[in-house]
Amino acid sequence: MSANGSGASGNGVRAGGEALVVGGLTVPPELAGLIRAGTWVPPATEVLRRIFDDEPVQPCFYSESVLVRENHDWHTETDPVWLGDPADERNEGIVPERSLSIADLGPDMPVMLDYRQSLTDPRVLYMNDTIWVEVAANVREFLTLLYPDKGPDRVVVSEGDEPR
């Protein structure tokens, strides 16, 4: 059991074997572990600027309850402003039912997991102005960018866990 009582283990799976699944999509274990342990938090502003090439306004990395709430409506989004234009080759675009909103850098600045290429190893996308751009090829790479001193293999995600 973690210090916050969530029962999170280092691999993001609850003691009873329950993975973090939102809208039918499984949150990668590295990220799920951080979320459940309460350690999924924004790093320093300079780090966010470097990764996203944008100025964070009010960065928010979602807790489990916020993750569920934010994605409830997102999975039925149809507004083309949010989906991207497939004709624009600079824009990765996004498919709501194949993505999860995991954070934002401020109003209308979402960070998403994109499951179109892999249901087990999603890419990380960010809406930069009006286009979706790839920030990281997968969650492990993203966590290494966010927390360079720890990296995803060295983050202690609950009390008593040892770095893997």
GROMACS .gro file of C-alpha atoms in nm:
model
  164
    1MET     CA    1   0.000   0.000   0.000
    2SER     CA    2   0.136   0.342  -0.088
    3ALA     CA    3   0.163   0.629   0.153
    4ASN     CA    4  -0.147   0.788   0.007
    5GLY     CA    5  -0.351   0.474   0.059
    6SER     CA    6  -0.412   0.406  -0.310
    7GLY     CA    7  -0.254   0.063  -0.312
    8ALA     CA    8  -0.046   0.158  -0.617
    9SER     CA    9   0.251  -0.053  -0.699
   10GLY     CA   10   0.559   0.040  -0.899
   11ASN     CA   11   0.407  -0.098  -1.216
   12GLY     CA   12   0.083   0.102  -1.200
   13VAL     CA   13  -0.129  -0.206  -1.130
   14ARG     CA   14  -0.325  -0.220  -0.807
   15ALA     CA   15  -0.253  -0.505  -0.567
   16GLY     CA   16  -0.559  -0.689  -0.698
   17GLY     CA   17  -0.423  -0.680  -1.054
   18GLU     CA   18  -0.637  -0.383  -1.161
   19ALA     CA   19  -0.470  -0.180  -1.439
   20LEU     CA   20  -0.569   0.184  -1.492
   21VAL     CA   21  -0.815   0.176  -1.783
   22VAL     CA   22  -0.992   0.491  -1.899
   23GLY     CA   23  -1.245   0.486  -2.182
   24GLY     CA   24  -1.134   0.136  -2.279
   25LEU     CA   25  -0.766   0.241  -2.311
   26THR     CA   26  -0.502   0.115  -2.068
   27VAL     CA   27  -0.275   0.382  -1.925
   28PRO     CA   28   0.086   0.260  -1.961
   29PRO     CA   29   0.205   0.113  -1.629
   30GLU     CA   30   0.488   0.363  -1.581
   31LEU     CA   31   0.244   0.655  -1.597
   32ALA     CA   32  -0.033   0.475  -1.407
   33GLY     CA   33   0.209   0.414  -1.119
   34LEU     CA   34   0.295   0.784  -1.096
   35ILE     CA   35  -0.071   0.885  -1.114
   36ARG     CA   36  -0.180   0.640  -0.847
   37ALA     CA   37   0.111   0.734  -0.619
   38GLY     CA   38   0.034   1.106  -0.651
   39THR     CA   39   0.377   1.179  -0.801
   40TRP     CA   40   0.254   1.265  -1.153
   41VAL     CA   41   0.327   1.636  -1.117
   42PRO     CA   42   0.459   1.906  -1.350
   43PRO     CA   43   0.836   1.955  -1.342
   44ALA     CA   44   0.999   2.299  -1.341
   45THR     CA   45   0.870   2.552  -1.593
   46GLU     CA   46   1.204   2.550  -1.779
   47VAL     CA   47   1.170   2.176  -1.838
   48LEU     CA   48   0.818   2.218  -1.975
   49ARG     CA   49   0.933   2.501  -2.206
   50ARG     CA   50   1.213   2.284  -2.343
   51ILE     CA   51   0.992   1.979  -2.404
   52PHE     CA   52   0.686   2.153  -2.546
   53ASP     CA   53   0.850   2.457  -2.706
   54ASP     CA   54   0.571   2.662  -2.552
   55GLU     CA   55   0.508   2.874  -2.243
   56PRO     CA   56   0.312   2.686  -1.975
   57VAL     CA   57   0.034   2.895  -1.822
   58GLN     CA   58  -0.114   2.675  -1.550
   59PRO     CA   59   0.026   2.324  -1.596
   60CYS     CA   60  -0.192   2.049  -1.458
   61PHE     CA   61  -0.099   1.680  -1.461
   62TYR     CA   62  -0.418   1.482  -1.401
   63SER     CA   63  -0.493   1.268  -1.097
   64GLU     CA   64  -0.688   0.947  -1.157
   65SER     CA   65  -1.026   1.110  -1.092
   66VAL     CA   66  -0.949   1.410  -1.316
   67LEU     CA   67  -0.817   1.176  -1.588
   68VAL     CA   68  -1.148   0.990  -1.590
   69ARG     CA   69  -1.355   1.312  -1.585
   70GLU     CA   70  -1.154   1.488  -1.860
   71ASN     CA   71  -1.170   1.191  -2.095
   72HIS     CA   72  -1.542   1.122  -2.049
   73ASP     CA   73  -1.639   1.410  -2.278
   74TRP     CA   74  -1.319   1.403  -2.486
   75HIS     CA   75  -1.401   1.061  -2.634
   76THR     CA   76  -1.708   1.205  -2.808
   77GLU     CA   77  -1.539   1.525  -2.934
   78THR     CA   78  -1.622   1.613  -3.296
   79ASP     CA   79  -1.510   1.977  -3.326
   80PRO     CA   80  -1.259   1.995  -3.615
   81VAL     CA   81  -1.063   2.263  -3.428
   82TRP     CA   82  -0.952   1.989  -3.185
   83LEU     CA   83  -0.915   1.702  -3.430
   84GLY     CA   84  -0.669   1.854  -3.675
   85ASP     CA   85  -0.667   1.872  -4.052
   86PRO     CA   86  -0.538   1.552  -4.218
   87ALA     CA   87  -0.439   1.759  -4.523
   88ASP     CA   88  -0.189   1.954  -4.312
   89GLU     CA   89   0.121   1.734  -4.312
   90ARG     CA   90   0.268   1.931  -4.018
   91ASN     CA   91  -0.029   1.829  -3.804
   92GLU     CA   92  -0.039   1.482  -3.645
   93GLY     CA   93  -0.414   1.519  -3.589
   94ILE     CA   94  -0.589   1.312  -3.325
   95VAL     CA   95  -0.876   1.064  -3.291
   96PRO     CA   96  -1.061   1.121  -2.962
   97GLU     CA   97  -1.171   0.761  -2.905
   98ARG     CA   98  -0.809   0.644  -2.961
   99SER     CA   99  -0.649   0.897  -2.725
  100LEU     CA  100  -0.637   1.000  -2.361
  101SER     CA  101  -0.593   1.347  -2.219
  102ILE     CA  102  -0.330   1.317  -1.944
  103ALA     CA  103  -0.233   1.678  -1.871
  104ASP     CA  104  -0.247   2.033  -1.993
  105LEU     CA  105  -0.007   2.324  -1.986
  106GLY     CA  106  -0.292   2.572  -1.951
  107PRO     CA  107  -0.628   2.647  -2.112
  108ASP     CA  108  -0.655   2.483  -2.456
  109MET     CA  109  -0.304   2.334  -2.423
  110PRO     CA  110  -0.372   1.957  -2.393
  111VAL     CA  111  -0.120   1.674  -2.366
  112MET     CA  112  -0.248   1.342  -2.500
  113LEU     CA  113  -0.161   0.978  -2.530
  114ASP     CA  114  -0.222   0.870  -2.892
  115TYR     CA  115  -0.308   0.500  -2.929
  116ARG     CA  116  -0.353   0.495  -3.308
  117GLN     CA  117  -0.021   0.321  -3.374
  118SER     CA  118  -0.015   0.100  -3.063
  119LEU     CA  119  -0.267   0.009  -2.795
  120THR     CA  120   0.014  -0.077  -2.552
  121ASP     CA  121   0.279   0.186  -2.630
  122PRO     CA  122   0.103   0.515  -2.718
  123ARG     CA  123   0.280   0.825  -2.848
  124VAL     CA  124   0.259   1.155  -2.659
  125LEU     CA  125   0.109   1.449  -2.852
  126TYR     CA  126   0.062   1.814  -2.764
  127MET     CA  127  -0.156   2.078  -2.925
  128ASN     CA  128   0.085   2.358  -3.015
  129ASP     CA  129  -0.133   2.651  -3.123
  130THR     CA  130  -0.372   2.474  -3.360
  131ILE     CA  131  -0.169   2.169  -3.460
  132TRP     CA  132  -0.093   1.840  -3.288
  133VAL     CA  133   0.278   1.764  -3.260
  134GLU     CA  134   0.456   1.454  -3.132
  135VAL     CA  135   0.643   1.524  -2.809
  136ALA     CA  136   0.765   1.170  -2.746
  137ALA     CA  137   0.748   0.834  -2.924
  138ASN     CA  138   0.613   0.670  -2.607
  139VAL     CA  139   0.549   0.725  -2.236
  140ARG     CA  140   0.892   0.600  -2.125
  141GLU     CA  141   1.064   0.857  -2.347
  142PHE     CA  142   0.823   1.126  -2.225
  143LEU     CA  143   0.890   1.050  -1.858
  144THR     CA  144   1.265   1.062  -1.922
  145LEU     CA  145   1.220   1.409  -2.075
  146LEU     CA  146   1.003   1.527  -1.784
  147TYR     CA  147   1.214   1.383  -1.505
  148PRO     CA  148   1.569   1.358  -1.647
  149ASP     CA  149   1.729   1.299  -1.307
  150LYS     CA  150   1.505   1.000  -1.241
  151GLY     CA  151   1.387   0.857  -1.570
  152PRO     CA  152   1.097   0.612  -1.579
  153ASP     CA  153   1.310   0.323  -1.450
  154ARG     CA  154   1.420   0.509  -1.138
  155VAL     CA  155   1.104   0.682  -1.020
  156VAL     CA  156   0.987   0.554  -0.683
  157VAL     CA  157   0.611   0.550  -0.719
  158SER     CA  158   0.498   0.436  -0.379
  159GLU     CA  159   0.634   0.404  -0.032
  160GLY     CA  160   0.858   0.101   0.001
  161ASP     CA  161   0.909   0.055  -0.373
  162GLU     CA  162   1.267   0.035  -0.488
  163PRO     CA  163   1.381   0.191  -0.815
  164ARG     CA  164   1.355  -0.073  -1.086
   0.00000   0.00000   0.00000
